Amino acid sequence: MSKIALITGITGQDGAYLSEYLIKKGYIVHGMKRRSSLFNTERIDHLYQDPHRENRNLILHYGDLTDSMNITRIIQEVQPDEIYNLAAMSHVKVSFDMPEYTANADGVGTLRILEAVRLLDLTKKTRIYQASTSELYGLVQEIPQKETTPFYPRSPYAVAKLYAYWITVNYREAYGMHASNGILFNHESPLRGETFVTRKITRAVSRIVLGMQEKTYLGNLSAQRDWGHAKDYIRAMHLILQQDTPSDYVIATGITTSVRDFIKKAFEEVGVEVEFKGEGVDEKGFISSIDTSKFGERVGQEYLESFQKRIGTEAVNVDPAYFRPTEVELLIGDPTKSKTVLGWEPKYDLPALVKDMMQSDVELMKKDAFLKDGGYRTMNYFE
Ligand code: NAP
Ligand code: GDD
């Protein structure tokens, strides 16, 4: 008998990688998807199966974390062995603009799932993974951060996720449910949403070297994050639910890097050196040199001549509109527990992550006619 998984947030970065991973493991995967006026399944279209077909291993349901009756009905229909609650309004900056909705979806949404499992008498059958976050550490109380580090959330997103974390622990303790938190540090990939900083950078760097964009505007360049690859992190989610005993785990690489250094690494990946000068809002990134053979190989010889004229010009500016009212300056995780208990080891380091994202975005930008016309698509906002 195949195991049955229900993934909320299946159309997101992690949902896409996790569903592919579970299907390969022989699971039948059910996904909760929001109704949208446009298709929003781009990340999972390669897994799509015609609903007329029998024995499908990917089945989608319309649903929303703010609608408890709908969540309860889906769980009743699906009778899942495992629920991965990945759905969330996941952008920290946007959560300052939409605090109430964020609390409802990211905080109370988790309660709705736990309570549905309890009311449907599935507490012994269904295991639950809650997508908790390193944002809980916020104004960090300890370096590096581990499972016992006190939380200090710094955004409406993180405060909502704090509720979700503790309600998961509470249902585990009160009702004996197999409910666990994965405290995941930032994880990225070619599928990362375009307004998170790494993807914003790899898209912008690709467009700059292809001559489609002059410069990019960013916020706090000194923020430091522990960045891993989403493909490694979804394996940890699955491992957490395979344990006999539920528990909470930090998933991280143990290495932290500033936004400024991520920018440098993204340019280096295509043979371009960028030098930063100035401070605060006046800090600027200048193109200082080009490794012509690397550029030719990774971007294309045909783009080299015009890009050489860019030496000495600005490619990165700071715009305070991207600053957050309260910022998380430093995150660095200690994954000792997940390595020893789960046996989890990441396969990607930061250079491999940057390479994967840059290779994908250079090719994507070459193909994207809309962007060639100067459109920014999702970049109109200060995210
Ligand atoms: P993501 O790409 O932003 O995906 C979020 C998913 O949630 C999308 O499928 C989205 O649907 C769905 N969603 C949003 N609001 C919803 C609602 N009210 N009801 C139902 N579905 C809703 O996020 P991700 O990077 O894959 O992250 C997955 C989870 O891990 C999130 O909970 C995030 O907060 C958490 N997390 C992420 C990281 C990270 O670095 N990526 C680290 C720690 C924790 P649409 O496609 O329709 O928008
Ligand atoms: N988005 C964005 N845009 N961030 C910028 C920019 C910019 O132009 N410039 C600088 N940053 C800084 C942010 O201020 C933050 O300190 C850092 O880059 C990372 O920002 P994001 O990539 O937006 O991610 P995040 O760390 O705020 O949140 C992500 O990781 C969390 C785990 O720690 C999200 O995926 C959350 O859902 C997740 O919980």
XYZ file of C-alpha atoms and ligand atoms in Angstrom:
470
model
C 0.000 0.000 0.000
C 1.342 3.441 -0.950
C 1.588 6.019 1.805
C -0.638 9.064 1.365
C 0.748 12.564 1.892
C -1.153 15.848 1.933
C 0.940 18.917 1.152
C -0.400 22.399 1.776
C 1.513 25.006 -0.231
C 2.180 22.470 -2.999
C 2.532 25.240 -5.604
C 5.406 26.888 -3.693
C 9.161 26.233 -3.891
C 9.283 23.543 -1.201
C 5.927 22.015 -2.150
C 7.172 21.413 -5.688
C 10.426 19.716 -4.660
C 8.747 17.717 -1.884
C 5.953 16.378 -4.083
C 8.448 15.210 -6.701
C 10.554 13.568 -3.971
C 7.588 11.771 -2.359
C 6.159 10.581 -5.686
C 9.576 9.063 -6.489
C 9.396 7.291 -3.125
C 6.055 5.715 -4.110
C 3.702 8.041 -2.215
C 0.325 9.206 -3.450
C 0.533 12.961 -3.055
C -2.475 15.201 -2.492
C -1.906 18.922 -2.705
C -3.905 21.899 -1.523
C -3.952 24.663 -4.102
C -5.528 28.126 -3.970
C -8.023 29.124 -6.630
C -6.403 31.719 -8.879
C -7.564 33.574 -11.990
C -4.359 32.430 -13.702
C -2.672 29.029 -13.578
C -0.476 28.927 -10.463
C 0.925 25.424 -10.901
C 4.028 26.261 -12.939
C 6.372 24.642 -10.418
C 4.502 21.308 -10.457
C 3.271 21.181 -14.059
C 5.831 18.456 -14.860
C 4.070 16.221 -12.289
C 0.534 16.905 -13.590
C -1.688 13.939 -14.441
C -4.967 14.094 -16.321
C -7.794 13.730 -13.766
C -9.525 11.203 -16.069
C -6.626 8.840 -15.551
C -6.931 6.083 -12.952
C -4.321 5.444 -10.244
C -2.960 8.958 -10.187
C -0.174 9.776 -7.755
C -0.739 13.553 -7.771
C -4.183 14.905 -6.901
C -4.944 18.578 -6.311
C -7.695 20.066 -4.130
C -8.804 23.664 -3.942
C -8.220 24.992 -0.464
C -7.068 27.821 1.729
C -5.536 27.853 5.195
C -8.008 30.527 6.267
C -11.010 28.216 5.638
C -11.380 25.596 8.368
C -14.357 23.732 6.914
C -12.540 23.304 3.652
C -9.390 22.053 5.410
C -11.414 19.591 7.479
C -13.206 18.241 4.389
C -9.956 17.749 2.473
C -8.327 15.904 5.375
C -11.435 13.739 5.795
C -11.436 12.835 2.092
C -7.702 12.224 1.827
C -7.142 10.384 5.168
C -3.432 11.220 4.975
C -0.632 9.296 6.670
C 1.471 12.465 6.603
C 0.575 16.150 6.373
C 3.249 18.669 5.388
C 1.947 22.126 6.275
C 4.033 24.292 3.948
C 1.392 26.868 3.006
C 2.040 30.393 4.242
C 2.236 34.029 3.331
C 5.986 33.563 3.443
C 7.430 37.006 2.645
C 8.744 38.757 5.766
C 8.606 42.298 4.318
C 5.078 41.801 2.955
C 3.923 40.612 6.390
C 4.358 44.197 7.651
C 1.800 45.265 5.002
C -0.585 42.344 5.677
C -0.175 41.505 9.374
C -3.731 40.328 10.069
C -3.922 38.054 7.050
C -0.471 36.679 7.870
C -1.565 35.867 11.432
C -4.680 34.159 10.105
C -2.980 32.048 7.433
C 0.412 31.346 9.032
C -0.645 31.189 12.686
C -4.280 30.112 13.001
C -3.986 28.118 9.745
C -1.760 25.638 11.560
C -4.294 25.318 14.378
C -7.007 24.559 11.801
C -5.010 21.590 10.494
C -4.159 20.224 13.942
C -7.742 20.583 15.147
C -9.142 18.951 11.996
C -6.884 15.926 12.538
C -8.039 15.740 16.158
C -11.765 16.121 15.383
C -11.578 13.528 12.605
C -10.046 11.039 15.054
C -6.874 10.762 13.000
C -4.433 11.551 15.809
C -2.972 8.031 15.793
C -2.808 7.740 11.993
C -1.722 11.136 10.692
C 1.748 12.601 11.268
C 2.144 16.363 10.882
C 5.115 18.444 9.755
C 4.942 22.162 10.522
C 7.090 24.511 8.415
C 8.698 26.501 11.196
C 11.460 28.966 10.538
C 14.746 30.468 11.673
C 12.887 33.810 11.647
C 11.663 32.727 15.103
C 15.169 33.548 16.415
C 14.927 37.107 15.019
C 16.963 39.255 17.368
C 19.233 36.360 18.095
C 19.831 35.411 21.718
C 22.620 32.921 20.967
C 25.089 32.214 18.135
C 24.707 29.765 16.472
C 20.993 29.082 16.939
C 19.861 25.603 17.977
C 16.656 23.911 19.159
C 17.041 25.295 22.697
C 17.826 28.909 21.712
C 15.090 31.293 22.942
C 12.922 32.870 20.255
C 12.655 36.639 19.628
C 10.505 37.194 16.498
C 10.937 40.487 14.623
C 8.056 40.611 12.104
C 4.334 39.843 11.892
C 5.374 36.787 9.851
C 7.679 35.516 12.587
C 5.123 36.212 15.332
C 2.480 34.249 13.391
C 4.963 31.403 12.933
C 5.705 31.517 16.680
C 2.052 30.715 17.378
C 2.177 27.925 14.812
C 5.326 26.501 16.420
C 3.868 26.395 19.919
C 0.410 25.150 18.937
C 2.150 22.248 17.186
C 4.120 21.473 20.370
C 0.954 21.856 22.444
C -1.107 19.413 20.334
C 1.763 16.936 20.502
C 1.879 17.163 24.302
C -1.884 17.445 24.917
C -3.158 14.775 22.514
C -0.090 12.622 21.868
C -0.034 13.587 18.206
C 2.975 12.898 15.982
C 3.428 16.599 15.213
C 6.884 18.095 14.640
C 8.459 21.417 13.757
C 11.239 21.735 11.213
C 13.015 24.991 12.109
C 14.384 25.573 8.655
C 16.943 28.242 7.891
C 16.766 30.026 4.526
C 16.769 27.652 1.591
C 16.861 28.676 -2.017
C 16.853 27.184 -5.518
C 16.058 28.006 -9.134
C 12.380 27.689 -8.061
C 12.699 30.324 -5.307
C 10.098 33.118 -5.410
C 11.457 36.037 -7.423
C 11.258 38.616 -4.609
C 13.352 36.759 -2.019
C 16.818 38.273 -2.015
C 18.856 35.404 -3.528
C 16.541 34.970 -6.511
C 16.184 38.721 -6.916
C 19.986 38.829 -7.154
C 20.479 35.876 -9.523
C 17.755 37.200 -11.848
C 19.169 40.733 -11.777
C 22.793 39.618 -12.299
C 21.682 37.473 -15.254
C 19.808 40.389 -16.796
C 22.718 42.794 -16.199
C 25.306 40.559 -17.907
C 22.917 39.942 -20.818
C 22.526 43.711 -21.258
C 18.807 43.670 -20.368
C 19.052 45.757 -17.183
C 21.492 48.406 -16.007
C 21.454 47.909 -12.238
C 19.520 46.450 -9.331
C 18.220 48.120 -6.148
C 18.395 46.234 -2.873
C 17.934 46.882 0.849
C 20.170 45.825 3.746
C 23.371 44.459 2.164
C 24.906 43.573 5.533
C 22.191 41.108 6.615
C 23.633 37.611 7.037
C 21.815 34.389 6.286
C 22.530 30.677 6.544
C 21.574 29.709 2.986
C 21.058 26.095 1.879
C 19.454 24.375 -1.113
C 15.721 23.571 -0.972
C 16.367 20.109 -2.462
C 18.370 19.201 0.662
C 15.830 20.715 3.054
C 12.787 18.811 1.781
C 14.652 15.539 2.467
C 14.899 16.657 6.093
C 11.117 17.284 6.246
C 10.487 13.692 5.162
C 13.053 12.284 7.608
C 11.404 14.162 10.498
C 8.104 12.369 9.877
C 9.802 8.943 9.616
C 11.054 9.099 13.248
C 9.281 6.974 15.877
C 9.080 9.976 18.189
C 7.986 13.452 17.118
C 10.360 16.310 17.885
C 11.620 19.693 16.642
C 14.755 20.063 14.516
C 16.980 22.870 13.250
C 17.839 22.381 9.577
C 20.761 24.583 8.500
C 24.239 24.492 6.941
C 26.076 26.141 9.852
C 27.624 28.765 7.537
C 26.446 32.359 7.218
C 27.017 34.836 4.361
C 26.082 38.482 3.885
C 23.767 39.684 1.131
C 26.759 41.692 -0.211
C 28.873 38.517 -0.510
C 26.026 36.639 -2.165
C 25.917 39.378 -4.829
C 29.689 39.078 -5.371
C 29.434 35.298 -5.674
C 26.576 35.524 -8.189
C 28.633 37.882 -10.405
C 31.787 35.746 -9.954
C 29.852 32.742 -11.186
C 29.688 34.416 -14.626
C 33.246 35.813 -14.551
C 32.482 39.339 -13.296
C 34.094 41.019 -10.314
C 32.076 43.597 -8.375
C 33.585 45.989 -5.860
C 31.542 47.779 -3.182
C 32.269 51.397 -2.221
C 30.551 53.767 0.195
C 28.405 53.094 3.251
C 24.755 52.719 4.239
C 22.318 54.051 1.642
C 25.285 55.435 -0.357
C 26.931 52.059 -0.804
C 27.229 51.048 -4.472
C 28.506 47.989 -6.318
C 30.778 48.721 -9.334
C 31.797 46.314 -12.084
C 35.578 46.202 -11.679
C 36.855 43.419 -13.974
C 35.824 40.570 -16.242
C 37.302 37.107 -16.673
C 36.568 37.002 -20.402
C 36.896 33.266 -20.919
C 34.600 32.460 -17.945
C 32.100 35.088 -19.141
C 32.192 33.661 -22.680
C 31.640 30.135 -21.421
C 28.889 30.915 -18.845
C 27.019 33.814 -20.490
C 27.992 33.653 -24.184
C 30.763 35.147 -26.327
C 28.195 37.275 -28.199
C 27.397 39.302 -25.033
C 31.041 40.049 -24.139
C 31.852 43.023 -26.347
C 28.994 45.202 -25.142
C 29.427 44.115 -21.508
C 33.094 45.155 -21.502
C 31.867 48.775 -21.746
C 30.315 48.312 -18.297
C 33.660 48.213 -16.452
C 33.714 50.991 -13.861
C 29.918 51.500 -13.912
C 27.382 50.929 -11.099
C 25.487 47.631 -11.016
C 24.080 47.664 -7.462
C 22.417 50.481 -5.496
C 20.765 50.597 -2.089
C 17.168 51.781 -1.842
C 15.924 52.199 1.758
C 12.423 51.321 0.552
C 13.569 47.691 0.870
C 14.539 48.086 4.537
C 12.245 46.384 7.054
C 10.779 48.210 10.082
C 12.564 45.646 12.259
C 15.311 43.536 10.731
C 16.853 40.145 11.424
C 20.561 40.925 11.027
C 22.172 37.532 11.537
C 21.110 33.918 11.256
C 23.396 30.919 11.572
C 22.078 27.513 12.551
C 23.577 24.591 14.422
C 22.290 21.422 12.709
C 23.946 18.968 15.116
C 20.641 17.399 16.230
C 19.357 16.804 12.698
C 22.711 15.349 11.652
C 22.980 12.982 14.611
C 19.318 11.972 15.081
C 18.004 12.133 11.515
C 21.290 11.361 9.758
C 20.610 14.382 7.535
C 23.501 15.806 5.482
C 23.154 18.558 2.888
C 24.599 17.793 -0.556
C 24.858 21.412 -1.732
C 27.218 24.053 -0.344
C 26.811 27.771 -1.107
C 28.971 27.785 -4.295
C 26.929 24.842 -5.665
C 23.682 26.658 -4.803
C 24.814 29.890 -6.504
C 25.937 27.914 -9.563
C 22.581 26.131 -9.839
C 20.602 29.384 -9.531
C 22.830 31.387 -11.903
C 22.894 28.697 -14.599
C 19.132 28.461 -14.486
C 18.493 32.233 -14.505
C 20.941 33.052 -17.316
C 19.136 30.537 -19.528
C 15.697 31.674 -18.353
C 16.408 35.364 -18.984
C 17.700 34.603 -22.491
C 14.349 32.992 -23.262
C 12.085 35.543 -21.633
C 10.879 37.929 -24.323
C 8.619 39.823 -21.908
C 11.551 40.730 -19.714
C 13.597 41.799 -22.765
C 11.015 44.536 -23.276
C 12.077 46.021 -19.953
C 9.243 44.589 -17.822
C 10.009 43.818 -14.222
C 6.898 41.686 -13.676
C 6.845 41.054 -9.917
C 9.531 43.634 -9.167
C 7.221 46.656 -9.022
C 6.948 46.387 -5.281
C 9.420 47.023 -2.492
C 9.930 43.340 -1.593
P 6.521 29.813 -1.014
O 7.317 29.470 -2.238
O 6.160 31.225 -0.759
O 5.179 28.935 -1.073
C 4.116 29.173 -0.202
C 2.948 28.300 -0.596
O 1.854 28.575 0.281
C 2.424 28.535 -2.026
O 1.997 27.315 -2.553
C 1.216 29.453 -1.771
O 0.263 29.380 -2.784
C 0.679 28.824 -0.501
N -0.221 29.693 0.256
C -0.031 30.971 0.651
N -1.072 31.411 1.375
C -1.958 30.390 1.421
C -3.238 30.209 2.012
N -3.842 31.198 2.694
N -3.855 29.029 1.878
C -3.285 28.020 1.183
N -2.083 28.128 0.581
C -1.427 29.292 0.710
O 7.254 29.269 0.290
P 8.421 28.180 0.426
O 9.735 28.876 0.306
O 8.112 26.999 -0.423
O 8.285 27.799 1.980
C 7.404 26.770 2.405
C 7.062 26.976 3.868
O 8.243 26.970 4.655
C 6.373 28.300 4.198
O 5.475 28.048 5.246
C 7.498 29.200 4.682
O 6.985 30.191 5.558
C 8.361 28.174 5.398
N 9.794 28.446 5.438
C 10.467 28.743 4.305
C 11.840 28.930 4.355
C 12.637 29.245 3.111
O 13.769 29.712 3.249
N 12.114 28.969 1.913
C 12.512 28.806 5.583
C 11.777 28.482 6.715
C 10.415 28.298 6.638
P 0.350 30.298 -4.122
O 1.315 29.583 -5.028
O -1.042 30.315 -4.587
O 0.887 31.640 -3.681
N 13.567 40.312 -0.148
C 14.590 41.175 -0.113
N 14.677 42.125 -1.097
N 15.468 41.096 0.892
C 16.515 41.952 0.888
C 16.680 42.913 -0.113
C 15.718 43.005 -1.149
O 15.795 43.842 -2.035
N 17.825 43.595 0.159
C 18.344 43.096 1.275
N 17.548 42.097 1.735
C 17.758 41.354 2.997
C 16.528 41.325 3.894
O 16.396 42.564 4.597
C 16.870 40.138 4.782
O 17.708 40.540 5.835
C 17.667 39.209 3.850
O 18.013 40.006 2.700
C 16.894 37.980 3.380
O 15.626 38.405 2.892
P 14.645 37.391 2.131
O 15.359 36.695 1.034
O 13.411 38.157 1.787
O 14.363 36.251 3.219
P 14.027 36.320 4.768
O 15.264 35.844 5.487
O 13.459 37.615 5.170
O 12.876 35.233 4.883
C 12.988 33.965 4.215
O 13.637 33.030 5.044
C 12.932 32.706 6.266
C 13.789 31.721 7.031
O 14.736 32.406 7.784
C 11.571 33.515 3.840
O 11.664 32.378 3.010
C 10.765 33.145 5.076
O 9.525 32.555 4.671
C 11.570 32.132 5.903
O 10.878 31.795 7.072
